[in-house]
Coordinates of C-alpha atoms in Angstrom, one line a residue:
X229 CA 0.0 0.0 0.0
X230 CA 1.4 3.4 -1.1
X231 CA 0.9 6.0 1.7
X232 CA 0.3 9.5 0.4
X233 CA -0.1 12.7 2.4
X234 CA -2.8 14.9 1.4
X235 CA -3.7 18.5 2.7
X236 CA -6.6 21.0 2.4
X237 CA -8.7 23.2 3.8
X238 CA -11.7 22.1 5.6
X239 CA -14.5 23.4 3.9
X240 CA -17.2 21.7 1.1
X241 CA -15.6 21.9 -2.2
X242 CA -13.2 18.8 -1.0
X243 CA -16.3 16.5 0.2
X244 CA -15.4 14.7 -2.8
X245 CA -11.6 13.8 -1.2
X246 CA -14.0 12.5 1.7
X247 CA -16.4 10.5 0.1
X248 CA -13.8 8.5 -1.8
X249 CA -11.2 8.3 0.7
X250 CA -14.4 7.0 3.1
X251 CA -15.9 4.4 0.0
X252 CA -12.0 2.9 -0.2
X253 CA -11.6 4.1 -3.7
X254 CA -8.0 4.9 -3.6
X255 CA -6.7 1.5 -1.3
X256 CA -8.4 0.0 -3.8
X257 CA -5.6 1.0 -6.0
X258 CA -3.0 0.4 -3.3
X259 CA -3.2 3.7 -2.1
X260 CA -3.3 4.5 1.0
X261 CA -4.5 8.8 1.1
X262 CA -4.4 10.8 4.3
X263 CA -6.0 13.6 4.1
X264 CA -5.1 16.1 6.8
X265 CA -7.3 19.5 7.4
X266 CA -5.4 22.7 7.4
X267 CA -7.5 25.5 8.7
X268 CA -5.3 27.9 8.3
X269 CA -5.5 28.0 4.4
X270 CA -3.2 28.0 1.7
X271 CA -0.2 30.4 3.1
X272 CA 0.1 27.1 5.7
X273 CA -0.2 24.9 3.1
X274 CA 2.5 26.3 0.9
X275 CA 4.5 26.2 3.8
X276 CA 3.7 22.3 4.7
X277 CA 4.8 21.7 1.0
X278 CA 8.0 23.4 0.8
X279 CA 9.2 21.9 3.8
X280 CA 7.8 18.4 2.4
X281 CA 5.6 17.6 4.6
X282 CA 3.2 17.1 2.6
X283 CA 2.6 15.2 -1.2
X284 CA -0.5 16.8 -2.3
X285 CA -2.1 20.3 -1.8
X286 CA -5.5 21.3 -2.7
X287 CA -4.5 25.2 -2.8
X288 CA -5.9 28.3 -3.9
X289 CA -4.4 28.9 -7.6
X290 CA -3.2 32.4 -7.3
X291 CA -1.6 31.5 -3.8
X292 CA 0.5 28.6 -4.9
X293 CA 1.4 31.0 -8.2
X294 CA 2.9 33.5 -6.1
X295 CA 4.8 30.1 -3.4
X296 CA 6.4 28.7 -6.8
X297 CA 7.1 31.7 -8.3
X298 CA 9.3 32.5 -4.9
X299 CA 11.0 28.9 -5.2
X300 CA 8.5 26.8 -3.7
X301 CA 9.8 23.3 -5.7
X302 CA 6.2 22.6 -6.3
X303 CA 3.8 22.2 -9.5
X304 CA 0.4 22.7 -10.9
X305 CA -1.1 19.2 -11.6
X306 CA -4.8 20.5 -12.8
X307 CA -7.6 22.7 -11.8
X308 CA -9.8 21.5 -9.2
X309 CA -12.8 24.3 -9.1
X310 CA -13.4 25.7 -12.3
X311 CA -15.3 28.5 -10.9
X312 CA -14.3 31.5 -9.3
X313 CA -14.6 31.5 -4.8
X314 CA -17.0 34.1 -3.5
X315 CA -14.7 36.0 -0.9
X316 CA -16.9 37.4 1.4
X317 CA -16.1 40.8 2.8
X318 CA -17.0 40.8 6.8
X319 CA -16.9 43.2 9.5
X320 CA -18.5 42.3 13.1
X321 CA -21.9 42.2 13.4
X322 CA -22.1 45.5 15.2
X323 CA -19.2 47.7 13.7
X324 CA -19.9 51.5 12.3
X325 CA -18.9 50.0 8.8
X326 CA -21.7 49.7 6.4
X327 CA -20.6 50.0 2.8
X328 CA -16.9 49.0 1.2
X329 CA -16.2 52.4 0.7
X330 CA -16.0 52.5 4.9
X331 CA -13.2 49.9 4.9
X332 CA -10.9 52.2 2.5
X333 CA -7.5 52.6 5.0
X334 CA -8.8 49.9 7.1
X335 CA -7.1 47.1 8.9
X336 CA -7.8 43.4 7.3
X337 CA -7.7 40.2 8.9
X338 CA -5.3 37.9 7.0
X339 CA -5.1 34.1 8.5
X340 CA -1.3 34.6 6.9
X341 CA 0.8 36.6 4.5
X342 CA 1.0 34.7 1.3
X343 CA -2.5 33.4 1.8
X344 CA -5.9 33.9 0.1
X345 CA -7.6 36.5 2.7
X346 CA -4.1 38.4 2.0
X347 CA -4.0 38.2 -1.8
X348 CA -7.4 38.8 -1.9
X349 CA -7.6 42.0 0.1
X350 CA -5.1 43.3 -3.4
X351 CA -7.5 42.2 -5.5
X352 CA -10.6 44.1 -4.0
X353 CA -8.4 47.1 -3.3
X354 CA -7.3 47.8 -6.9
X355 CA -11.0 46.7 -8.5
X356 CA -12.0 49.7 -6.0
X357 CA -8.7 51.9 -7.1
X358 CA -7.5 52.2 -3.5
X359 CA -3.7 52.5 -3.1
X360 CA -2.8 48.9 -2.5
X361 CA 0.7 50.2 -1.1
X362 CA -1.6 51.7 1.8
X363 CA -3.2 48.2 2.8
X364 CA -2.6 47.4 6.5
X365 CA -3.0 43.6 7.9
X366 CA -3.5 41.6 10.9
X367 CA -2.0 38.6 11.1
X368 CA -4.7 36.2 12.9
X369 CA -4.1 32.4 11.7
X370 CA -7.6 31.4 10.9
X371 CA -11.3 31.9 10.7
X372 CA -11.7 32.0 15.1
X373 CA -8.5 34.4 15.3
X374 CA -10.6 36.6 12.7
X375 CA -13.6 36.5 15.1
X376 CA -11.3 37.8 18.1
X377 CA -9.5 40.2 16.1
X378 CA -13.2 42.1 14.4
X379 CA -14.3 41.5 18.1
X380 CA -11.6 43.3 19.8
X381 CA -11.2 45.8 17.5
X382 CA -8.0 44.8 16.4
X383 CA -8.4 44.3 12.9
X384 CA -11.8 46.2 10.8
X385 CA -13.0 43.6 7.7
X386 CA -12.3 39.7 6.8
X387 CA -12.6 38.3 3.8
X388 CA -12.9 34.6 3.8
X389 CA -15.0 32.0 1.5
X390 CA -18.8 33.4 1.5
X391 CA -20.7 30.2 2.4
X392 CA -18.5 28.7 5.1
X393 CA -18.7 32.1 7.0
X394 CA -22.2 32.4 6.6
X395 CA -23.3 30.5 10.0
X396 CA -21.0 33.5 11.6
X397 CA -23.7 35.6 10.1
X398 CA -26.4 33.8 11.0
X399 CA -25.7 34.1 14.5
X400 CA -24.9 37.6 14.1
X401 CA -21.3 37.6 15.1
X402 CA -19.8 38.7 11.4
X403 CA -21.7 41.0 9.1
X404 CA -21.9 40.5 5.4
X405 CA -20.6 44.1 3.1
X406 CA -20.7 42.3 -0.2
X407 CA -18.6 39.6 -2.0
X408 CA -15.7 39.8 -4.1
X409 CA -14.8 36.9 -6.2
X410 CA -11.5 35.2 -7.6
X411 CA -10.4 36.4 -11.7
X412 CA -9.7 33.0 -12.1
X413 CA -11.1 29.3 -11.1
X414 CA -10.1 29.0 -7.4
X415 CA -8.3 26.0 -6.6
X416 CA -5.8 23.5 -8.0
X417 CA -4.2 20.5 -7.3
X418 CA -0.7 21.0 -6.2
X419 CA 2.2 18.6 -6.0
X420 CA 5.9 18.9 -4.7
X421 CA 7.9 18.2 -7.4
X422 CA 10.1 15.2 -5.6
X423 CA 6.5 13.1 -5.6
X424 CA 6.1 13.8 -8.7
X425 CA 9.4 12.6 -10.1
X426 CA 9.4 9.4 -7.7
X427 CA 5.2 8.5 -8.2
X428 CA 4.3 9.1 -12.1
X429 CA 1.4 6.1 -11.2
X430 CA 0.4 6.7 -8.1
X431 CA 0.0 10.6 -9.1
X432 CA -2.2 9.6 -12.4
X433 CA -4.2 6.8 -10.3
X434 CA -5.3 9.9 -7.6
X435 CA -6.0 11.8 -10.1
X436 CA -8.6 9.6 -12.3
X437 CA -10.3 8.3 -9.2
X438 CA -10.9 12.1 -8.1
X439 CA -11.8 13.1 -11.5
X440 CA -14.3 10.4 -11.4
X441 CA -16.0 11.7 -8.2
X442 CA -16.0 15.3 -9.1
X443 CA -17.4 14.5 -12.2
X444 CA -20.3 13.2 -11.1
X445 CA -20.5 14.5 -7.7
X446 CA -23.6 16.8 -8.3
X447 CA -25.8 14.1 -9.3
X448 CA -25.2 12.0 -6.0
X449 CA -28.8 11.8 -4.3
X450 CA -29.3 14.0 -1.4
X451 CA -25.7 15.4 -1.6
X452 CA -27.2 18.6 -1.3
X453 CA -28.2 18.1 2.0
X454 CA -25.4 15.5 3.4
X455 CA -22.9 18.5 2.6
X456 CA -25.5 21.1 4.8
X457 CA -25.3 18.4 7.7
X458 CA -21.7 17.5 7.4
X459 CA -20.3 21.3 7.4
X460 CA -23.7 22.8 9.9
X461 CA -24.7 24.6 6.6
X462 CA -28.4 25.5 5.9
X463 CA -29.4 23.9 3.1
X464 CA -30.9 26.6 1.0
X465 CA -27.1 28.0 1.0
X466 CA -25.5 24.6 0.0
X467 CA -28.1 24.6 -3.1
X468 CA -27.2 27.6 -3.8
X469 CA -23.3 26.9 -3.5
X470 CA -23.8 23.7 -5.4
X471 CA -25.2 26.5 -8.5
X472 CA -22.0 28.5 -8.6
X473 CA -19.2 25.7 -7.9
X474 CA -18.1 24.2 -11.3
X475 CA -15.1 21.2 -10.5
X476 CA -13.1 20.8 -13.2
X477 CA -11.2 17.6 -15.1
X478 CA -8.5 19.4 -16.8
X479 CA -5.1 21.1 -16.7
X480 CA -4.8 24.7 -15.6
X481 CA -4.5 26.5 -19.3
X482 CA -1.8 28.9 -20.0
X483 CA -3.9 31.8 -20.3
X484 CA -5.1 30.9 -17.5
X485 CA -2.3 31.0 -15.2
X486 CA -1.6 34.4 -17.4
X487 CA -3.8 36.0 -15.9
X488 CA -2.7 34.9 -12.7
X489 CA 1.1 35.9 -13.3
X490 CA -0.2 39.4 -14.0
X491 CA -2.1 40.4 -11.7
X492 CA 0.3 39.4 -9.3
X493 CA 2.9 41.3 -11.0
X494 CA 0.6 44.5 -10.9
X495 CA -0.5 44.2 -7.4
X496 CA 3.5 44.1 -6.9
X497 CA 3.1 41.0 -5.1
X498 CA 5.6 38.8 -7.4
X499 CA 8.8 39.9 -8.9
X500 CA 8.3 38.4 -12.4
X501 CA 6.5 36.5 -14.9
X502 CA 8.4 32.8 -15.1
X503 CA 7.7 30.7 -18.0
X504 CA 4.4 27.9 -17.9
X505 CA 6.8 24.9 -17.5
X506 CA 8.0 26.2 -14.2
X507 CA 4.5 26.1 -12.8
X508 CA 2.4 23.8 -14.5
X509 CA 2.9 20.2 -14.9
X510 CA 1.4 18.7 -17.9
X511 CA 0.2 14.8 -18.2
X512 CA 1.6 13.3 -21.1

């Protein structure tokens, strides 16, 4: 049995890691997957694969552009959500900001630098022409230290996946300003670039038994409403999650990752463009 490490974050678009992992699709191939939840999000998870410690990443795209593009010995095996992720922008429940415009100057709450709340924060600052160089941050690890932090005071807004925060608004603890979604499709499937050298079969086994699931994942009866009990979601959200979220089959294109590279490069949060071959890994 081939034991692979696997790491992601803890919310609903990897139910379909679950669900196979549970049904024994992979040891059925001799694989033996452990999937570890990292709630910390994809600055962590960079980390955890530079230093090795893990195989497998399933990481925000424009996250892991910016880890490799700084060295990270890692590569792009496919897209994993086609779709764009819904940032949600959220202040406490009771703060004095109302509109986006408020948070102009503001302090964010990042989970970590490098990571998607810290990215993200460019992104809406320069669709709203605010003077990125101005951004301030709070460093607060993950979605409880944002609660403290918009609690206390000590950081204003949070931007974090829409659906998984919404309980938090529910029970009136964050308040929704709006969303502000991804340029791109939001997450890949990341590999450090020793597994893929040493495990050609293992890596294309993983990925046609995932493919497999995602592809039909939709059409599972009831998965609408195992996902709202598994992740303490209403189920009106989840259905209308399940309508935006597209999982995809197929490499990351070029154009793709483009786009990627340069926003990056105009939010001055890469030094350069590097070539396609550097990033992506393509199946023969």
């Amino acid at each position: 049995m081939k034991k692979v490490q696997i790491i992601g974050v803890p919310e609903h678009f990897n139910f379909p890691w679950q669900l196979a992992i549970e049904e024994g699709a992979f040891k059925s191939r001799g694989i033996n997957l452990e999937w570890t939840d990292i709630p910390e999000g994809t600055g962590k998870m960079a980390q955890l694969l530079k230093d090795k410690e893990t195989d497998l990443a399933i990481i925000l795209t424009e996250g892991i552009v910016k880890s490799i593009s700084e060295g990270n010995s890692v590569k792009i095996i496919q897209e994993f959500i086609a779709s764009p992720l819904l940032w949600g922008i959220h202040v406490a429940h009771g703060s004095e900001f109302k509109s986006l415009e408020d948070l102009k100057g503001k302090t964010a709450a990042i989970s970590r630098y490098g990571s998607g709340s810290h990215l993200m924060a460019y992104v809406n600052a320069q669709n709203n022409d605010w003077n990125t160089e101005e951004l301030k941050f709070k460093v607060v690890d993950n979605i409880d230290g944002a609660v403290d932090a918009l609690s206390e005071g000590t950081a204003d807004y949070f931007m974090w996946e829409r659906f998984m925060t919404k309980p938090l608004v529910d029970q009136k603890v964050f308040r929704r300003i709006t969303d502000c979604p991804t340029p791109w499709p939001c997450f890949v499937v990341a590999a450090t670039d020793k597994f893929i050298a040493e495990n050609p079969g293992t890596l294309a086994h993983i990925l046609d038994i995932i493919n497999v699931y995602t592809e039909d994942f939709k059409n599972i009866p009831s998965i609408d409403k195992t996902i709202s009990n598994t992740y303490n979601q209403q189920l009106i959200d989840i259905q209308h999650w399940l309508s935006l979220t597209k999982w995809s089959q197929k490499n990351l294109s070029v154009s793709t990752l483009k786009a990627v590279q340069n926003t990056l490069l105009e939010l001055k949060l890469i030094d350069k463009v590097i070539a396609p071959d550097k990033i992506l890994h393509i199946q023969e």
